[in-house]
Short mmCIF file of C-alpha atoms in Angstrom, two decimals:
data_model
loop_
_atom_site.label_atom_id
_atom_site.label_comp_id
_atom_site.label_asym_id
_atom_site.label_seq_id
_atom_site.Cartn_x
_atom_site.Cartn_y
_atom_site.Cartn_z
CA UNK A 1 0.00 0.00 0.00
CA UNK A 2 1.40 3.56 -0.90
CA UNK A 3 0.18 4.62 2.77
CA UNK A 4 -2.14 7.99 3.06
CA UNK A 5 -2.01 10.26 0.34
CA UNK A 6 -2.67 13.71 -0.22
CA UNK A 7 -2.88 16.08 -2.10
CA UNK A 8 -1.84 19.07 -3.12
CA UNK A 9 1.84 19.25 -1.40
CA UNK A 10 1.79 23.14 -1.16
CA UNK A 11 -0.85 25.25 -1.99
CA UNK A 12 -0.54 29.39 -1.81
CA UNK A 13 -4.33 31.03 -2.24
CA UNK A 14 -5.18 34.62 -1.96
CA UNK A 15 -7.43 35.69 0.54
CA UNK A 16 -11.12 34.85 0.01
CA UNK A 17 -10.50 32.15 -2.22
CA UNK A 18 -11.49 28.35 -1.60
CA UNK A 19 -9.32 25.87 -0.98
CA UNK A 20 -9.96 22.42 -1.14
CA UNK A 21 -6.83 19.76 0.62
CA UNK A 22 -7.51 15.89 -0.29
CA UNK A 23 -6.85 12.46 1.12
CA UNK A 24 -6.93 8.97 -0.01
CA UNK A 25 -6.79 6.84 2.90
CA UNK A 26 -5.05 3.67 3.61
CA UNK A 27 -7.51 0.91 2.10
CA UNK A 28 -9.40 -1.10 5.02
CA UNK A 29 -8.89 1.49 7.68
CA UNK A 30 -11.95 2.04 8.87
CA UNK A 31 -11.27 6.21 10.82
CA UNK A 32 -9.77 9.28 8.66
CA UNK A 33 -8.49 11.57 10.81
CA UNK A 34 -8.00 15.86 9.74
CA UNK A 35 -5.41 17.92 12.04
CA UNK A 36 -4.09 21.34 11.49
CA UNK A 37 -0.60 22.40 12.87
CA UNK A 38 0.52 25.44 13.40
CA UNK A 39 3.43 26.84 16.11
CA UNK A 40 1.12 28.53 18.61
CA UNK A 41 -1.41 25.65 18.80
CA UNK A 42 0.69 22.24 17.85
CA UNK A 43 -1.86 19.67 16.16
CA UNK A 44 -5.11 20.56 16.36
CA UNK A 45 -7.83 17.44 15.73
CA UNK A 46 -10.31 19.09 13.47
CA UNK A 47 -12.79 16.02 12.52
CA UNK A 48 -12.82 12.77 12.22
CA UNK A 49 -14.88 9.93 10.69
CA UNK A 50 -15.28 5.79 11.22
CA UNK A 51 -16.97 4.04 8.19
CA UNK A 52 -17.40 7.30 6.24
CA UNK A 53 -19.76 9.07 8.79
CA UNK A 54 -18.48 12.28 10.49
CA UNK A 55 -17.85 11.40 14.43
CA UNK A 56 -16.74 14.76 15.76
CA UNK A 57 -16.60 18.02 14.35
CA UNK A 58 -16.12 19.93 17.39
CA UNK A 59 -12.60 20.91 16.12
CA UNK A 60 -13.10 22.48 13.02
CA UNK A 61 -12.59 26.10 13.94
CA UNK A 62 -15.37 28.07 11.59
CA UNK A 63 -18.13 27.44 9.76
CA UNK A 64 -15.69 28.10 6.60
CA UNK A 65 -14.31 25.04 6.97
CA UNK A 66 -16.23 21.86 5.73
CA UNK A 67 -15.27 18.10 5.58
CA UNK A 68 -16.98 15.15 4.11
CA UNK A 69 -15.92 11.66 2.81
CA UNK A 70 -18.16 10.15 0.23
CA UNK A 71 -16.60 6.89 -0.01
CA UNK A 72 -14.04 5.05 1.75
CA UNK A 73 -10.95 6.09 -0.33
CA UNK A 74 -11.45 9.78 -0.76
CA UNK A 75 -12.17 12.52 1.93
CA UNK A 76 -11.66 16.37 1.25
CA UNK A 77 -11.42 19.08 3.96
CA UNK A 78 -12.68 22.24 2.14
CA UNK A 79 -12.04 26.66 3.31
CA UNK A 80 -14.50 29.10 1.46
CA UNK A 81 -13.30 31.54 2.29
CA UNK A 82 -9.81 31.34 3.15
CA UNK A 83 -8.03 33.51 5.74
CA UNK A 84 -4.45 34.61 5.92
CA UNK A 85 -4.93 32.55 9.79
CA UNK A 86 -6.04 29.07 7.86
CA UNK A 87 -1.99 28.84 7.31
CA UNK A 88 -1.07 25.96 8.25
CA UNK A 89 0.11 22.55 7.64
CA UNK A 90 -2.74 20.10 7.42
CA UNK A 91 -2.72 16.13 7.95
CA UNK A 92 -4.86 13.63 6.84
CA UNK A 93 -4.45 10.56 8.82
CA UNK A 94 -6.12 7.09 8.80
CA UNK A 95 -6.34 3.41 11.02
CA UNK A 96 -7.90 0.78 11.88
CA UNK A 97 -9.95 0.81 15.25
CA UNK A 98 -7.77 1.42 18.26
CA UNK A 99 -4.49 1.13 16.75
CA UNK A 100 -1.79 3.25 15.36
CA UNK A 101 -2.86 5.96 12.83
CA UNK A 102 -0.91 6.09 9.78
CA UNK A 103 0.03 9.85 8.47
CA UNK A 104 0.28 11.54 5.03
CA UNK A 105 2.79 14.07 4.56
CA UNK A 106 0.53 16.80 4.54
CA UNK A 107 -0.40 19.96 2.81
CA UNK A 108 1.32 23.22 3.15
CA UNK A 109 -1.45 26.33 3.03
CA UNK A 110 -0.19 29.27 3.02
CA UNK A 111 -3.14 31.99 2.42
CA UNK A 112 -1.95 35.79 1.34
CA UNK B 1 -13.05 15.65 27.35
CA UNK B 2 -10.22 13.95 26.50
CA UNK B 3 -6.84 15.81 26.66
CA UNK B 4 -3.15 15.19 26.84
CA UNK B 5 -0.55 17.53 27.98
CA UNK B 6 3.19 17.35 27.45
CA UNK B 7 6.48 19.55 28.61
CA UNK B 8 7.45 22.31 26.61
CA UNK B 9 9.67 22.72 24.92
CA UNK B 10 12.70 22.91 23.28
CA UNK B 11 14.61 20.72 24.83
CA UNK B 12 18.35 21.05 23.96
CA UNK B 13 20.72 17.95 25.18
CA UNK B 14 24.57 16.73 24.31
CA UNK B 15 24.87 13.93 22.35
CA UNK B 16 24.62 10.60 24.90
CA UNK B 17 22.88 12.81 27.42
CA UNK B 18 19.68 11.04 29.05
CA UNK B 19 16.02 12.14 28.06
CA UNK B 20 13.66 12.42 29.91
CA UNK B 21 9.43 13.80 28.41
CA UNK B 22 7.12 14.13 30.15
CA UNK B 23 3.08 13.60 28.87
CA UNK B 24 0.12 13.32 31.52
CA UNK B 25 -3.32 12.75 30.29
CA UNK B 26 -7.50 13.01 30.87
CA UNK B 27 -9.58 10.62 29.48
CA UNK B 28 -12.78 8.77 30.47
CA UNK B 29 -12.35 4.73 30.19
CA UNK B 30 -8.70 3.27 29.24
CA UNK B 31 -7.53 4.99 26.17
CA UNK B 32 -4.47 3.70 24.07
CA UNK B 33 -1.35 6.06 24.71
CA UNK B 34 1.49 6.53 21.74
CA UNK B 35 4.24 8.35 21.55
CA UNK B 36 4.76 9.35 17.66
CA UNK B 37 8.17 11.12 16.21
CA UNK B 38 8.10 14.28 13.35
CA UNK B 39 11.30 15.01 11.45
CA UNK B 40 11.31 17.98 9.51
CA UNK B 41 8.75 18.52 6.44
CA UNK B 42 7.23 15.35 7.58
CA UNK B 43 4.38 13.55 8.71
CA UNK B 44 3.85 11.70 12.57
CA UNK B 45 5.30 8.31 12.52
CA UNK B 46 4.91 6.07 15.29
CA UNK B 47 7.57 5.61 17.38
CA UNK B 48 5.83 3.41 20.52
CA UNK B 49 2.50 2.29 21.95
CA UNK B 50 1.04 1.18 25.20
CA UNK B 51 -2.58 -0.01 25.46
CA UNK B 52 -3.09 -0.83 29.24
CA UNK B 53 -1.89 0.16 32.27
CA UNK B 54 1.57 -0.65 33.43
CA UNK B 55 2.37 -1.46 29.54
CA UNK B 56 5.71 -0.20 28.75
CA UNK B 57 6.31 0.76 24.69
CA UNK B 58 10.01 0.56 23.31
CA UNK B 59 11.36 1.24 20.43
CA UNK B 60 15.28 2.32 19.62
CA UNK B 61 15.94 2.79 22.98
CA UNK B 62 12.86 5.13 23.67
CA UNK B 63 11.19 3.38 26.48
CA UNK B 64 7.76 5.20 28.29
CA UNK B 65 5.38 3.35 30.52
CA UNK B 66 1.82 3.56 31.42
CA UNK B 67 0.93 4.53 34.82
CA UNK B 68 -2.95 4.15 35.14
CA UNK B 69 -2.23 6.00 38.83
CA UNK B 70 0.02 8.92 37.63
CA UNK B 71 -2.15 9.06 34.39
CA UNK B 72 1.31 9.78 32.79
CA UNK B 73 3.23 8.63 29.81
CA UNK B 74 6.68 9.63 30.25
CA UNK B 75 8.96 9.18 27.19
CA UNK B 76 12.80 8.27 28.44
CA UNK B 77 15.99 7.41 26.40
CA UNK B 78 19.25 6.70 27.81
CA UNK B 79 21.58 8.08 25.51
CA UNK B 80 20.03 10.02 22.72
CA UNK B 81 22.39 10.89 19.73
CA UNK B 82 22.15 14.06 17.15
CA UNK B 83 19.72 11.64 14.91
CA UNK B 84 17.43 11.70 17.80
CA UNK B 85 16.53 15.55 17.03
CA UNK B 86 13.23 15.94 15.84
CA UNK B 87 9.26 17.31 17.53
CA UNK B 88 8.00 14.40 19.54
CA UNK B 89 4.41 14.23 20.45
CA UNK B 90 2.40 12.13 22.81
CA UNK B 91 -0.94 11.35 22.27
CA UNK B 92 -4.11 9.22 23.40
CA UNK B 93 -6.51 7.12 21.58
CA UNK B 94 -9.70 7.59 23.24
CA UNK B 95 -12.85 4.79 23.42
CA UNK B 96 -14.81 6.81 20.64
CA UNK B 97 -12.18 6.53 18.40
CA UNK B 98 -10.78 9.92 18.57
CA UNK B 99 -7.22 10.42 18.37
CA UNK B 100 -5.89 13.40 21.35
CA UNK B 101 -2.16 14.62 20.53
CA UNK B 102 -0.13 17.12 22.63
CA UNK B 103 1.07 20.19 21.58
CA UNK B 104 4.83 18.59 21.36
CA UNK B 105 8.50 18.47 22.35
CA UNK B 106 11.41 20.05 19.91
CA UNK B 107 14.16 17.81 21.12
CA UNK B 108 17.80 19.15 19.13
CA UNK B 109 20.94 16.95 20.18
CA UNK B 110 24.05 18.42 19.66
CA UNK B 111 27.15 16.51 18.90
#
């Protein structure tokens, strides 16, 4: 397996633009996992989902930003609109229940 | 809810010093606890595990224990090395799933 992938690598928006970060998760793992990480607040937890169904959203920070997963190999984490703040570096990550997550090597946003 | 905390940092050691991080955490039932490595313009990989009490997780000579009591998870090495340096993170698989990480170490070894 070519582990968790996403996409783009680096992205640089303008302000007020949307911005749309991917992730194809490791087949069979049944939770996808979205964290932000910045200096100021480490890894942030923004949502996460078992079998395709959002579990907890309580960590995505504004109603600009919007995640679903329509099938079990795809998930996107969309801003509209993006901030200057929304930099960040942003992982998808994915595992089976209880065990390790497996990371991707995230997405670089840098909003100006 | 569920939390972890961990020392700040950075943490600056000679090469072959001892390490020593400390992670406490909050959660209801008996969550999973991991302790997972960053090098730079990567991703989190695992670097050890524990899933019950008085587990202990190793893995190239990082050792950390789970103290049910303490509610700690304290990552130790005897004798880290410049390869070592990297952002270290603890973190805490909760019983819904959810997946808790602290805000992390920066741990630089110098020769």
């Amino acid at each position: 397996d070519a582990g968790v992938i996403q996409s783009p690598r680096h992205e640089v928006t303008e302000m007020g633009q949307e911005v749309t970060l991917r992730c194809k998760p490791i087949s069979g793992h049944d939770y996808l996992f979205w964290y932000r990480q910045t200096m100021m607040r480490g890894l942030e937890l923004l949502i996460y989902f078992n079998n395709n169904v959002p579990i907890d959203d309580s960590g995505m920070p504004e109603d600009r930003f919007s995640a679903k997963m329509p099938n079990a190999s795809f998930s996107t984490l969309k801003i509209q609109p993006s901030e200057p703040r929304d930099s960040a570096v942003y992982f998808c990550a994915s595992s089976p229940p209880v065990l390790r997550a497996f990371f991707g090597q995230g997405t670089r946003l840098t909003v100006v | 809810g569920d939390s972890v905390t961990q020392m700040e940092g950075p943490v600056t050691l000679s090469e072959e010093a001892f390490l020593t991080i400390n992670c406490t955490y909050t959660a209801t039932g008996y969550p999973s606890l991991f302790w997972y490595v960053q090098y730079p313009g990567e991703g989190l990989q695992l670097l050890l595990k524990a899933t019950k009490a008085d587990d202990k997780g190793s893995n190239k000579g990082f050792e950390a224990t789970y103290r049910k009591e303490t509610t700690s998870f304290h990552l130790e090495k005897g004798s880290v090395q410049v390869s070592d340096s990297a952002v270290y993170f603890c973190a805490l698989r909760g019983s819904q799933g959810n997946l808790i990480f602290g805000k992390g170490t920066k741990l630089s070894v110098k020769p």
